[in-house]
Short mmCIF file of C-alpha atoms (C1' of nucleotides) in Angstrom, two decimals:
data_model
loop_
_atom_site.label_atom_id
_atom_site.label_comp_id
_atom_site.label_asym_id
_atom_site.label_seq_id
_atom_site.Cartn_x
_atom_site.Cartn_y
_atom_site.Cartn_z
CA UNK A 1 -10.64 16.50 13.99
CA UNK A 2 -11.16 15.80 9.79
CA UNK A 3 -11.19 19.23 7.33
CA UNK A 4 -14.78 19.46 5.99
CA UNK A 5 -15.04 22.48 3.70
CA UNK A 6 -18.10 23.91 1.61
CA UNK A 7 -17.68 23.91 -1.81
CA UNK A 8 -17.18 27.37 -2.32
CA UNK A 9 -15.55 29.53 -5.03
CA UNK A 10 -15.12 32.49 -5.13
CA UNK A 11 -16.02 32.66 -1.34
CA UNK A 12 -19.23 32.76 -2.39
CA UNK A 13 -21.35 29.11 -1.57
CA UNK A 14 -21.72 27.09 -5.26
CA UNK A 15 -23.69 24.57 -3.63
CA UNK A 16 -27.10 25.79 -3.61
CA UNK A 17 -27.79 27.38 -7.23
CA UNK A 18 -30.02 30.68 -6.95
CA UNK A 19 -30.53 31.23 -10.15
CA UNK A 20 -34.34 31.37 -9.75
CA UNK A 21 -34.20 34.45 -11.78
CA UNK A 22 -31.73 34.58 -14.46
CA UNK A 23 -30.06 38.07 -14.72
CA UNK A 24 -26.45 36.55 -14.32
CA UNK A 25 -25.69 39.72 -12.33
CA UNK A 26 -21.47 39.83 -12.14
CA UNK A 27 -20.18 37.94 -8.91
CA UNK A 28 -17.24 40.60 -7.73
CA UNK A 29 -13.79 39.13 -7.20
CA UNK A 30 -11.70 38.82 -4.70
CA UNK A 31 -8.62 40.87 -3.82
CA UNK A 32 -5.61 38.67 -5.29
CA UNK A 33 -3.77 39.36 -1.77
CA UNK A 34 -7.26 37.78 -0.14
CA UNK A 35 -6.90 34.93 -2.50
CA UNK A 36 -3.31 34.41 -1.52
CA UNK A 37 -4.17 34.81 2.22
CA UNK A 38 -7.04 32.44 2.63
CA UNK A 39 -4.92 29.70 0.77
CA UNK A 40 -1.80 30.04 2.68
CA UNK A 41 -4.15 30.26 5.99
CA UNK A 42 -5.58 26.19 4.23
CA UNK A 43 -2.55 25.28 3.93
CA UNK A 44 -1.17 25.93 7.39
CA UNK A 45 -4.09 23.99 8.28
CA UNK A 46 -3.99 20.60 6.40
CA UNK A 47 -0.22 20.70 6.16
CA UNK A 48 -0.70 20.71 9.66
CA UNK A 49 -3.16 18.02 9.90
CA UNK A 50 -2.13 15.47 7.33
CA UNK A 51 1.73 16.46 6.78
CA UNK A 52 3.21 17.48 4.45
CA UNK A 53 3.57 14.19 1.73
CA UNK A 54 -0.13 13.37 2.34
CA UNK A 55 -1.70 16.98 2.04
CA UNK A 56 -3.60 17.27 -1.68
CA UNK A 57 -3.52 20.81 -3.15
CA UNK A 58 -6.57 20.25 -4.89
CA UNK A 59 -7.32 19.33 -0.64
CA UNK A 60 -5.66 22.10 0.33
CA UNK A 61 -7.64 24.85 -2.76
CA UNK A 62 -11.18 23.55 -1.34
CA UNK A 63 -10.21 24.36 1.89
CA UNK A 64 -9.41 27.97 1.04
CA UNK A 65 -12.89 27.70 -0.80
CA UNK A 66 -10.99 27.48 -4.32
CA UNK A 67 -9.02 25.20 -6.80
CA UNK A 68 -5.79 23.85 -7.97
CA UNK A 69 -6.03 26.52 -10.50
CA UNK A 70 -6.03 29.49 -7.69
CA UNK A 71 -3.34 28.01 -5.85
CA UNK A 72 -0.97 27.46 -8.90
CA UNK A 73 -1.50 31.10 -10.08
CA UNK A 74 -0.61 32.16 -6.45
CA UNK A 75 2.46 29.78 -5.63
CA UNK A 76 3.46 27.99 -8.65
CA UNK A 77 4.22 24.12 -6.81
CA UNK A 78 3.83 22.64 -3.67
CA UNK A 79 7.22 22.89 -2.51
CA UNK A 80 6.97 27.21 -2.86
CA UNK A 81 3.29 26.78 -1.09
CA UNK A 82 5.08 25.12 1.78
CA UNK A 83 8.13 27.50 1.57
CA UNK A 84 5.42 30.32 1.83
CA UNK A 85 3.96 29.35 5.02
CA UNK A 86 7.74 28.34 6.39
CA UNK A 87 8.42 31.30 6.12
CA UNK A 88 6.21 34.14 7.85
CA UNK A 89 6.07 31.78 10.18
CA UNK A 90 9.90 32.06 10.78
CA UNK A 91 8.74 35.66 10.97
CA UNK A 92 5.64 35.82 13.43
CA UNK A 93 7.97 33.56 15.66
CA UNK A 94 10.55 35.97 15.45
CA UNK A 95 8.77 38.90 16.35
CA UNK A 96 6.55 36.72 19.45
CA UNK A 97 9.73 35.42 20.91
CA UNK A 98 11.13 39.26 20.69
CA UNK A 99 7.29 40.75 22.32
CA UNK A 100 7.54 38.30 24.49
CA UNK A 101 10.69 39.32 26.50
CA UNK A 102 9.60 42.64 27.66
CA UNK A 103 5.96 42.37 28.50
CA UNK A 104 6.59 41.93 32.24
CA UNK A 105 8.06 43.36 35.47
CA UNK A 106 8.62 41.01 37.97
CA UNK A 107 11.36 39.32 38.04
CA UNK A 108 9.77 36.36 40.49
CA UNK A 109 6.67 35.62 38.96
CA UNK A 110 7.43 36.10 35.87
CA UNK A 111 8.61 32.89 36.02
CA UNK A 112 5.41 31.46 36.62
CA UNK A 113 4.28 33.32 34.18
CA UNK A 114 6.18 31.83 31.33
CA UNK A 115 5.79 29.21 32.03
CA UNK A 116 1.91 28.71 32.09
CA UNK A 117 1.87 30.74 28.77
CA UNK A 118 4.86 28.67 26.96
CA UNK A 119 2.09 25.52 28.66
CA UNK A 120 -0.82 26.49 27.68
CA UNK A 121 0.86 27.24 23.75
CA UNK A 122 1.86 23.63 23.22
CA UNK A 123 -1.53 22.43 24.31
CA UNK A 124 -3.70 24.04 22.71
CA UNK A 125 -2.35 25.79 19.55
CA UNK A 126 -1.64 21.97 18.05
CA UNK A 127 -0.90 23.65 14.60
CA UNK A 128 2.01 25.70 15.65
CA UNK A 129 3.38 22.70 17.33
CA UNK A 130 2.80 20.17 13.84
CA UNK A 131 3.88 23.18 11.50
CA UNK A 132 7.22 23.06 13.83
CA UNK A 133 7.71 19.43 13.63
CA UNK A 134 6.78 19.23 9.78
CA UNK A 135 9.47 21.85 9.46
CA UNK A 136 12.19 19.73 11.39
CA UNK A 137 11.45 16.88 9.02
CA UNK A 138 11.62 18.09 6.29
CA UNK A 139 14.66 20.50 6.99
CA UNK A 140 16.43 17.00 7.48
CA UNK A 141 16.08 16.46 3.48
CA UNK A 142 15.98 19.91 2.12
CA UNK A 143 18.47 22.04 1.97
CA UNK A 144 16.63 24.77 0.63
CA UNK A 145 13.99 24.86 4.48
CA UNK A 146 17.44 23.81 6.20
CA UNK A 147 18.43 26.73 5.25
CA UNK A 148 15.51 28.89 7.03
CA UNK A 149 14.28 26.70 9.70
CA UNK A 150 18.28 26.37 10.93
CA UNK A 151 18.77 30.26 11.87
CA UNK A 152 15.42 30.48 13.09
CA UNK A 153 15.88 28.13 15.75
CA UNK A 154 19.03 29.75 16.85
CA UNK A 155 17.09 32.74 16.54
CA UNK A 156 15.11 30.98 18.87
CA UNK A 157 18.05 29.77 21.26
CA UNK A 158 19.38 33.32 21.20
CA UNK A 159 16.14 34.94 22.31
CA UNK A 160 15.75 32.38 25.65
CA UNK A 161 19.49 33.03 26.24
CA UNK A 162 19.30 37.38 26.24
CA UNK A 163 15.92 36.35 28.28
CA UNK A 164 17.54 34.14 31.30
CA UNK A 165 20.56 37.00 31.26
CA UNK A 166 18.14 39.48 31.44
CA UNK A 167 16.93 38.53 33.83
CA UNK A 168 19.05 37.07 36.51
CA UNK A 169 21.10 40.49 36.38
CA UNK A 170 17.80 42.28 36.99
CA UNK A 171 16.59 40.24 39.60
CA UNK A 172 20.46 40.78 41.15
CA UNK A 173 21.60 36.79 41.22
CA UNK A 174 23.84 34.97 38.95
CA UNK A 175 22.35 32.21 36.66
CA UNK A 176 24.13 28.62 38.09
CA UNK A 177 25.19 28.15 34.40
CA UNK A 178 25.65 30.10 31.00
CA UNK A 179 23.14 31.44 29.77
CA UNK A 180 23.88 30.69 26.57
CA UNK A 181 23.73 26.80 27.66
CA UNK A 182 20.25 27.85 29.51
CA UNK A 183 19.17 29.40 26.06
CA UNK A 184 20.11 25.72 24.28
CA UNK A 185 18.38 23.63 27.82
CA UNK A 186 15.40 25.97 27.55
CA UNK A 187 14.30 25.61 23.65
CA UNK A 188 14.76 22.06 22.94
CA UNK A 189 12.74 21.15 26.83
CA UNK A 190 10.18 23.19 25.43
CA UNK A 191 10.56 21.70 21.83
CA UNK A 192 10.67 18.20 23.12
CA UNK A 193 8.07 18.74 25.47
CA UNK A 194 5.69 20.10 22.26
CA UNK A 195 6.31 17.07 20.48
CA UNK A 196 5.80 14.55 23.33
CA UNK A 197 2.64 16.83 24.19
CA UNK A 198 1.39 16.09 20.30
CA UNK A 199 2.35 12.05 20.25
CA UNK A 200 0.68 11.64 24.32
CA UNK A 201 -1.46 14.24 25.22
CA UNK A 202 -2.74 12.90 27.87
CA UNK A 203 0.87 11.61 29.43
CA UNK A 204 2.41 15.46 28.63
CA UNK A 205 -0.75 17.82 29.91
CA UNK A 206 -0.45 21.06 30.27
CA UNK A 207 -0.25 20.80 33.70
CA UNK A 208 2.81 18.45 33.22
CA UNK A 209 4.70 20.89 30.70
CA UNK A 210 4.35 24.13 33.02
CA UNK A 211 5.31 21.72 36.36
CA UNK A 212 8.50 20.61 34.35
CA UNK A 213 9.09 24.62 32.80
CA UNK A 214 8.14 26.48 36.33
CA UNK A 215 11.15 24.02 37.57
CA UNK A 216 13.51 24.63 34.70
CA UNK A 217 13.38 28.33 35.45
CA UNK A 218 13.11 28.36 39.12
CA UNK A 219 16.47 26.36 38.99
CA UNK A 220 17.82 29.07 36.03
CA UNK A 221 16.91 32.21 37.58
CA UNK A 222 18.07 31.28 41.25
CA UNK A 223 15.35 31.30 42.83
CA UNK A 224 15.47 29.38 46.41
CA UNK A 225 14.68 26.04 46.47
CA UNK A 226 10.97 25.12 47.91
CA UNK B 1 24.27 10.37 2.03
CA UNK B 2 23.05 8.56 -1.07
CA UNK B 3 21.77 5.01 -0.44
CA UNK B 4 23.21 2.62 -3.62
CA UNK B 5 22.47 -0.93 -4.06
CA UNK B 6 24.53 -3.31 -5.47
CA UNK B 7 22.36 -5.51 -7.94
CA UNK B 8 22.29 -8.37 -5.84
CA UNK B 9 19.45 -11.66 -5.43
CA UNK B 10 19.64 -14.09 -2.79
CA UNK B 11 22.38 -12.20 -1.72
CA UNK B 12 24.38 -12.56 -5.20
CA UNK B 13 25.65 -10.22 -7.35
CA UNK B 14 23.83 -10.80 -10.64
CA UNK B 15 25.61 -7.80 -12.48
CA UNK B 16 28.48 -10.30 -13.96
CA UNK B 17 26.31 -12.78 -15.72
CA UNK B 18 29.22 -16.17 -15.42
CA UNK B 19 27.57 -18.51 -17.35
CA UNK B 20 30.38 -19.32 -19.21
CA UNK B 21 29.59 -22.59 -18.40
CA UNK B 22 26.62 -24.11 -18.30
CA UNK B 23 25.62 -26.51 -15.68
CA UNK B 24 22.96 -24.66 -14.09
CA UNK B 25 24.04 -25.80 -10.83
CA UNK B 26 21.05 -24.53 -8.05
CA UNK B 27 21.86 -21.56 -6.20
CA UNK B 28 21.17 -22.47 -2.53
CA UNK B 29 18.05 -20.23 -1.33
CA UNK B 30 18.66 -17.98 2.08
CA UNK B 31 16.88 -18.87 5.15
CA UNK B 32 13.69 -17.11 5.81
CA UNK B 33 14.34 -15.00 8.62
CA UNK B 34 17.11 -14.26 7.30
CA UNK B 35 15.49 -12.47 4.00
CA UNK B 36 13.32 -10.90 6.68
CA UNK B 37 16.32 -9.43 9.03
CA UNK B 38 18.21 -7.73 6.02
CA UNK B 39 14.80 -6.65 4.65
CA UNK B 40 14.14 -5.25 8.33
CA UNK B 41 17.39 -3.72 8.30
CA UNK B 42 17.28 -2.24 4.98
CA UNK B 43 14.00 -0.29 5.40
CA UNK B 44 15.70 1.12 8.96
CA UNK B 45 18.08 2.68 6.76
CA UNK B 46 15.70 3.85 3.71
CA UNK B 47 12.70 5.04 6.10
CA UNK B 48 15.64 6.82 8.33
CA UNK B 49 16.83 9.04 5.05
CA UNK B 50 14.20 9.40 2.88
CA UNK B 51 11.57 9.21 5.39
CA UNK B 52 7.89 6.98 5.22
CA UNK B 53 6.21 8.79 2.29
CA UNK B 54 9.14 9.02 0.03
CA UNK B 55 10.63 5.83 0.44
CA UNK B 56 9.75 3.55 -1.86
CA UNK B 57 9.20 0.01 -1.51
CA UNK B 58 11.75 -1.34 -4.52
CA UNK B 59 14.16 0.96 -3.57
CA UNK B 60 13.83 -0.83 0.38
CA UNK B 61 14.11 -4.43 -1.16
CA UNK B 62 17.12 -3.56 -3.56
CA UNK B 63 19.24 -2.10 -1.00
CA UNK B 64 18.25 -5.31 1.18
CA UNK B 65 19.61 -7.57 -2.12
CA UNK B 66 15.90 -8.89 -3.10
CA UNK B 67 12.59 -7.78 -5.17
CA UNK B 68 9.27 -6.64 -3.62
CA UNK B 69 8.01 -9.81 -3.45
CA UNK B 70 11.08 -10.62 -0.60
CA UNK B 71 8.89 -7.67 0.92
CA UNK B 72 5.19 -8.42 0.07
CA UNK B 73 6.22 -11.98 0.86
CA UNK B 74 7.58 -11.25 4.73
CA UNK B 75 5.59 -8.43 5.33
CA UNK B 76 2.20 -7.39 3.43
CA UNK B 77 1.84 -4.06 3.54
CA UNK B 78 4.33 -0.94 3.63
CA UNK B 79 2.47 -0.23 6.78
CA UNK B 80 3.67 -3.14 8.33
CA UNK B 81 6.86 -2.89 7.35
CA UNK B 82 7.09 0.32 9.02
CA UNK B 83 4.95 -1.58 12.43
CA UNK B 84 7.79 -3.95 11.62
CA UNK B 85 10.65 -1.44 12.49
CA UNK B 86 8.82 0.13 15.23
CA UNK B 87 8.41 -2.65 17.10
CA UNK B 88 11.20 -4.28 17.12
CA UNK B 89 13.44 -1.00 17.71
CA UNK B 90 10.69 -0.72 20.72
CA UNK B 91 11.97 -3.51 22.10
CA UNK B 92 15.51 -2.46 22.02
CA UNK B 93 15.18 0.47 23.51
CA UNK B 94 13.71 -0.51 25.69
CA UNK B 95 16.85 -2.91 26.66
CA UNK B 96 18.85 -0.49 26.00
CA UNK B 97 17.54 1.89 28.21
CA UNK B 98 17.39 -0.18 31.54
CA UNK B 99 20.98 -2.32 31.25
CA UNK B 100 22.29 1.48 31.09
CA UNK B 101 21.14 2.02 34.19
CA UNK B 102 22.47 -0.50 36.26
CA UNK B 103 26.62 -0.33 34.79
CA UNK B 104 28.01 2.19 37.04
CA UNK B 105 28.80 2.96 40.90
CA UNK B 106 30.39 5.81 41.19
CA UNK B 107 27.78 8.68 41.73
CA UNK B 108 29.24 11.82 40.78
CA UNK B 109 31.36 9.80 38.11
CA UNK B 110 28.15 8.76 36.63
CA UNK B 111 26.64 12.18 35.41
CA UNK B 112 29.59 12.98 33.60
CA UNK B 113 29.47 9.36 31.89
CA UNK B 114 25.31 8.88 30.87
CA UNK B 115 26.20 12.90 29.32
CA UNK B 116 28.35 12.25 27.73
CA UNK B 117 26.95 8.55 26.64
CA UNK B 118 24.01 10.50 25.28
CA UNK B 119 25.07 13.49 23.84
CA UNK B 120 27.56 10.62 21.30
CA UNK B 121 24.17 8.35 20.64
CA UNK B 122 22.72 11.67 20.14
CA UNK B 123 25.61 13.43 17.67
CA UNK B 124 26.43 9.52 16.26
CA UNK B 125 23.08 7.82 15.72
CA UNK B 126 21.50 9.66 13.46
CA UNK B 127 19.49 6.55 12.33
CA UNK B 128 18.05 6.44 15.37
CA UNK B 129 17.15 10.13 15.30
CA UNK B 130 16.07 10.38 12.16
CA UNK B 131 13.81 7.15 13.01
CA UNK B 132 12.64 8.11 16.50
CA UNK B 133 11.36 11.49 13.85
CA UNK B 134 9.15 9.55 11.88
CA UNK B 135 7.62 7.37 14.53
CA UNK B 136 6.45 10.11 16.73
CA UNK B 137 5.32 12.35 13.22
CA UNK B 138 3.71 8.66 12.26
CA UNK B 139 2.06 8.96 16.01
CA UNK B 140 0.43 12.23 15.17
CA UNK B 141 -1.91 10.01 12.78
CA UNK B 142 -2.15 6.40 12.67
CA UNK B 143 -3.65 5.48 15.96
CA UNK B 144 -2.30 1.93 15.66
CA UNK B 145 1.16 3.90 15.78
CA UNK B 146 0.19 5.90 18.59
CA UNK B 147 -0.28 2.68 20.71
CA UNK B 148 2.76 1.85 20.55
CA UNK B 149 4.26 4.88 20.48
CA UNK B 150 3.48 6.17 23.58
CA UNK B 151 3.73 3.92 26.00
CA UNK B 152 7.15 3.77 24.58
CA UNK B 153 7.53 7.53 25.48
CA UNK B 154 6.47 6.41 28.54
CA UNK B 155 8.67 3.38 29.87
CA UNK B 156 11.43 5.55 29.16
CA UNK B 157 10.60 8.33 30.82
CA UNK B 158 9.66 6.22 33.80
CA UNK B 159 13.09 4.53 33.14
CA UNK B 160 14.52 7.86 33.34
CA UNK B 161 12.75 8.93 36.91
CA UNK B 162 13.95 5.64 38.29
CA UNK B 163 17.40 6.48 37.67
CA UNK B 164 16.88 10.01 39.23
CA UNK B 165 15.43 8.58 41.84
CA UNK B 166 17.88 5.43 42.70
CA UNK B 167 20.92 7.48 42.12
CA UNK B 168 20.06 9.98 44.28
CA UNK B 169 19.40 7.59 46.79
CA UNK B 170 22.22 6.28 46.78
CA UNK B 171 24.28 9.54 47.12
CA UNK B 172 22.29 10.27 50.11
CA UNK B 173 21.10 12.95 48.68
CA UNK B 174 17.16 14.47 48.00
CA UNK B 175 16.56 15.76 44.78
CA UNK B 176 15.59 19.48 43.72
CA UNK B 177 12.36 18.42 42.08
CA UNK B 178 9.99 15.29 42.43
CA UNK B 179 11.72 12.55 40.25
CA UNK B 180 8.80 12.06 37.44
CA UNK B 181 9.05 15.35 37.00
CA UNK B 182 12.86 15.35 36.56
CA UNK B 183 11.56 12.56 34.51
CA UNK B 184 10.16 13.56 32.19
CA UNK B 185 12.30 17.24 31.49
CA UNK B 186 15.12 14.58 30.90
CA UNK B 187 13.23 12.90 28.69
CA UNK B 188 12.12 16.12 27.12
CA UNK B 189 15.27 17.29 26.79
CA UNK B 190 17.08 14.23 25.15
CA UNK B 191 14.24 14.37 22.73
CA UNK B 192 14.57 17.96 21.62
CA UNK B 193 18.62 17.93 21.66
CA UNK B 194 18.33 15.38 19.03
CA UNK B 195 15.71 16.55 16.93
CA UNK B 196 17.51 20.48 17.20
CA UNK B 197 21.11 18.14 16.02
CA UNK B 198 19.48 16.81 13.11
CA UNK B 199 18.00 19.78 11.66
CA UNK B 200 21.31 21.79 12.69
CA UNK B 201 24.61 19.44 13.59
CA UNK B 202 26.81 22.19 14.15
CA UNK B 203 24.34 24.73 15.94
CA UNK B 204 24.03 21.51 18.12
CA UNK B 205 27.13 19.63 18.24
CA UNK B 206 28.23 16.35 20.73
CA UNK B 207 29.81 18.92 22.58
CA UNK B 208 26.71 21.11 23.28
CA UNK B 209 24.38 18.49 24.17
CA UNK B 210 26.46 16.93 27.00
CA UNK B 211 27.48 19.94 28.61
CA UNK B 212 23.28 20.64 28.39
CA UNK B 213 22.75 17.42 29.65
CA UNK B 214 25.83 17.44 33.05
CA UNK B 215 24.56 20.65 34.21
CA UNK B 216 20.54 19.32 34.31
CA UNK B 217 21.79 15.94 35.44
CA UNK B 218 24.33 17.70 37.88
CA UNK B 219 21.32 20.10 39.30
CA UNK B 220 19.18 17.08 39.47
CA UNK B 221 21.70 14.61 41.38
CA UNK B 222 22.18 17.70 43.82
CA UNK B 223 26.39 18.56 42.66
CA UNK B 224 27.43 22.16 43.98
CA UNK B 225 27.26 24.09 41.74
CA UNK B 226 30.64 24.58 40.17
"C1'" DG C 1 13.56 -39.47 -7.68
"C1'" DG C 2 9.37 -37.56 -7.94
"C1'" DT C 3 6.20 -34.41 -6.04
"C1'" DA C 4 4.07 -30.89 -3.24
"C1'" DT C 5 5.12 -26.92 -0.76
"C1'" DC C 6 6.82 -22.47 -0.31
"C1'" DC C 7 8.77 -18.06 -1.66
"C1'" DG C 8 10.92 -14.21 -4.04
"C1'" DA C 9 11.00 -12.86 -9.46
"C1'" DT C 10 8.67 -11.02 -12.57
"C1'" DA C 11 5.32 -8.85 -14.42
"C1'" DC C 12 1.08 -6.55 -14.52
"C1'" DC C 13 -2.86 -3.58 -12.52
"C1'" DC C 14 -4.69 1.15 -11.99
"C1'" DA C 15 -5.84 4.77 -8.32
"C1'" DT C 16 -3.69 8.66 -7.15
"C1'" DG C 17 -2.16 13.91 -7.48
"C1'" DG C 18 1.12 17.07 -8.89
"C1'" DG C 19 1.55 19.74 -12.94
"C1'" DT C 20 0.14 22.28 -17.20
"C1'" DA C 21 -3.03 23.90 -21.27
"C1'" DT C 22 -6.81 26.53 -21.75
"C1'" DC C 23 -11.63 28.65 -21.51
"C1'" DG C 24 -14.14 32.15 -20.31
"C1'" DG C 25 -15.77 36.19 -16.57
"C1'" DA C 26 -14.34 39.90 -14.04
"C1'" DT C 27 -11.69 43.71 -14.07
"C1'" DA C 28 -8.90 48.13 -16.10
"C1'" DG C 29 -7.50 51.20 -18.98
"C1'" DG C 30 -9.30 53.71 -22.16
"C1'" DC D 1 -18.75 51.24 -24.15
"C1'" DC D 2 -15.12 48.13 -26.39
"C1'" DT D 3 -11.07 46.18 -26.09
"C1'" DA D 4 -6.62 43.93 -23.16
"C1'" DT D 5 -5.17 41.74 -19.22
"C1'" DC D 6 -5.50 39.22 -15.35
"C1'" DC D 7 -6.92 35.04 -13.12
"C1'" DG D 8 -8.97 31.61 -11.25
"C1'" DA D 9 -11.96 26.97 -12.95
"C1'" DT D 10 -11.40 23.24 -15.93
"C1'" DA D 11 -10.04 19.43 -18.48
"C1'" DC D 12 -6.10 16.97 -18.85
"C1'" DC D 13 -1.78 14.30 -19.19
"C1'" DC D 14 1.80 11.07 -17.44
"C1'" DA D 15 5.03 9.41 -13.91
"C1'" DT D 16 5.08 6.68 -10.01
"C1'" DG D 17 4.38 3.35 -6.55
"C1'" DG D 18 1.48 0.55 -3.30
"C1'" DG D 19 -0.43 -3.53 -4.70
"C1'" DT D 20 -1.92 -8.14 -6.63
"C1'" DA D 21 -1.33 -11.94 -10.01
"C1'" DT D 22 1.10 -15.63 -11.88
"C1'" DC D 23 5.66 -17.91 -12.53
"C1'" DG D 24 9.58 -21.12 -11.95
"C1'" DG D 25 13.12 -22.90 -9.27
"C1'" DA D 26 14.44 -24.50 -5.04
"C1'" DT D 27 13.11 -27.14 -0.71
"C1'" DA D 28 10.92 -30.70 2.15
"C1'" DC D 29 9.00 -34.47 2.65
"C1'" DC D 30 7.69 -39.60 0.85
#
DNA sequence: GGTATCCGATACCCATGGGTATCGGATAGG
DNA sequence: CCTATCCGATACCCATGGGTATCGGATACC
């Protein structure tokens, strides 16, 4: 990958000094919120790529087109910056899961579609997967982080359980196991596949993830065995 | 947890100077291999508890009853020490998985037993789980680590697949899905449960893990739905 | 028992990077 | 315009901890 940032300040490239004239016309300043947003996005990338401990605040700042000053002015500390990312992701995650539930109508095709969507997300959105691992790792050792991560994970499991309940009901079948337990299995299998894919992308590719998820979902929704 | 080490050198407590006499009788030196073993064990504990980056070599050395000198004399670098742990665990892991396969004879009870054993290991052996996470995290960024971790994981998946094949065959049933895929699902679910338990021990307790594994294994071995 | 070697303890080096103090230009308010 | 405030850039501080050089006692070999 490689992060690679052009040397930029205030969102303006600095490497070529264009001062062949001289009237030092004032450069407009970016709104604070935009600065914050850019730092946040850059920090996600860098934390995902290098991991928390090996991510230097200066690298993050430069990746966003600023210097450490901007980071400290907006977030106050490395830990707080990480916390802001976690918070943002937790919100987005819950929204995404909830939105995905009521998208489709056809129950039998839904299994195929859900399996494909999740598998693609695992295979393509590596930032998501890596950040998830980082969140988990830090939650082990940091009480504050755990206080955000654990409820987030519970909500995801609950959402999965709700989906199983909803769609089996809609299809008029009874699930082979308790939907709550099904939610746990789905959630943990998804996370497990994601982690495994990160470590061994060839070993667990998108197709394998998709097949695994489809098989499991098929069982859970009472599909006739093929 | 808290690591907490008594101040010890050569395995002999140093905090109380017993030099009320004076003939400085020679203290026997520990065999090199024993030193190495103790450092390795201590390093596993510390790495698991604090994570790679936050583990200080001096802490590890003291936890083992030595100083940094012993660590560098035996391993040469922090990375090499971690590599030695990984290597040792990889060997032990493969052996354990292989040994577990031919233990039981009765196929129907085997599912219950296997589920319980794995669930207990997830719930109790937190060092194992944490080290596994650490291995995965480092494998993402370190080519050498990945070269050990990825094959290890593949072997585990293959072993799981082999178990499914063996026991369905023995029971005279055909598994509902390809045994290879079943191996993937079992392996990833197990890892997912382990990670989830570490982050949220109350949310995913031993009972939950056991139920999840038993349900899945029951399905895979063609058990009649209850 | 004398000498060479081994190996862990000790003291030290120094790059690193999180955090802080200060500066100065841009904006806002009058 | 002129001033106060904001906020990111810059320069700096310094604890930290991986790594190295050296020491000295124990072991091994003759």
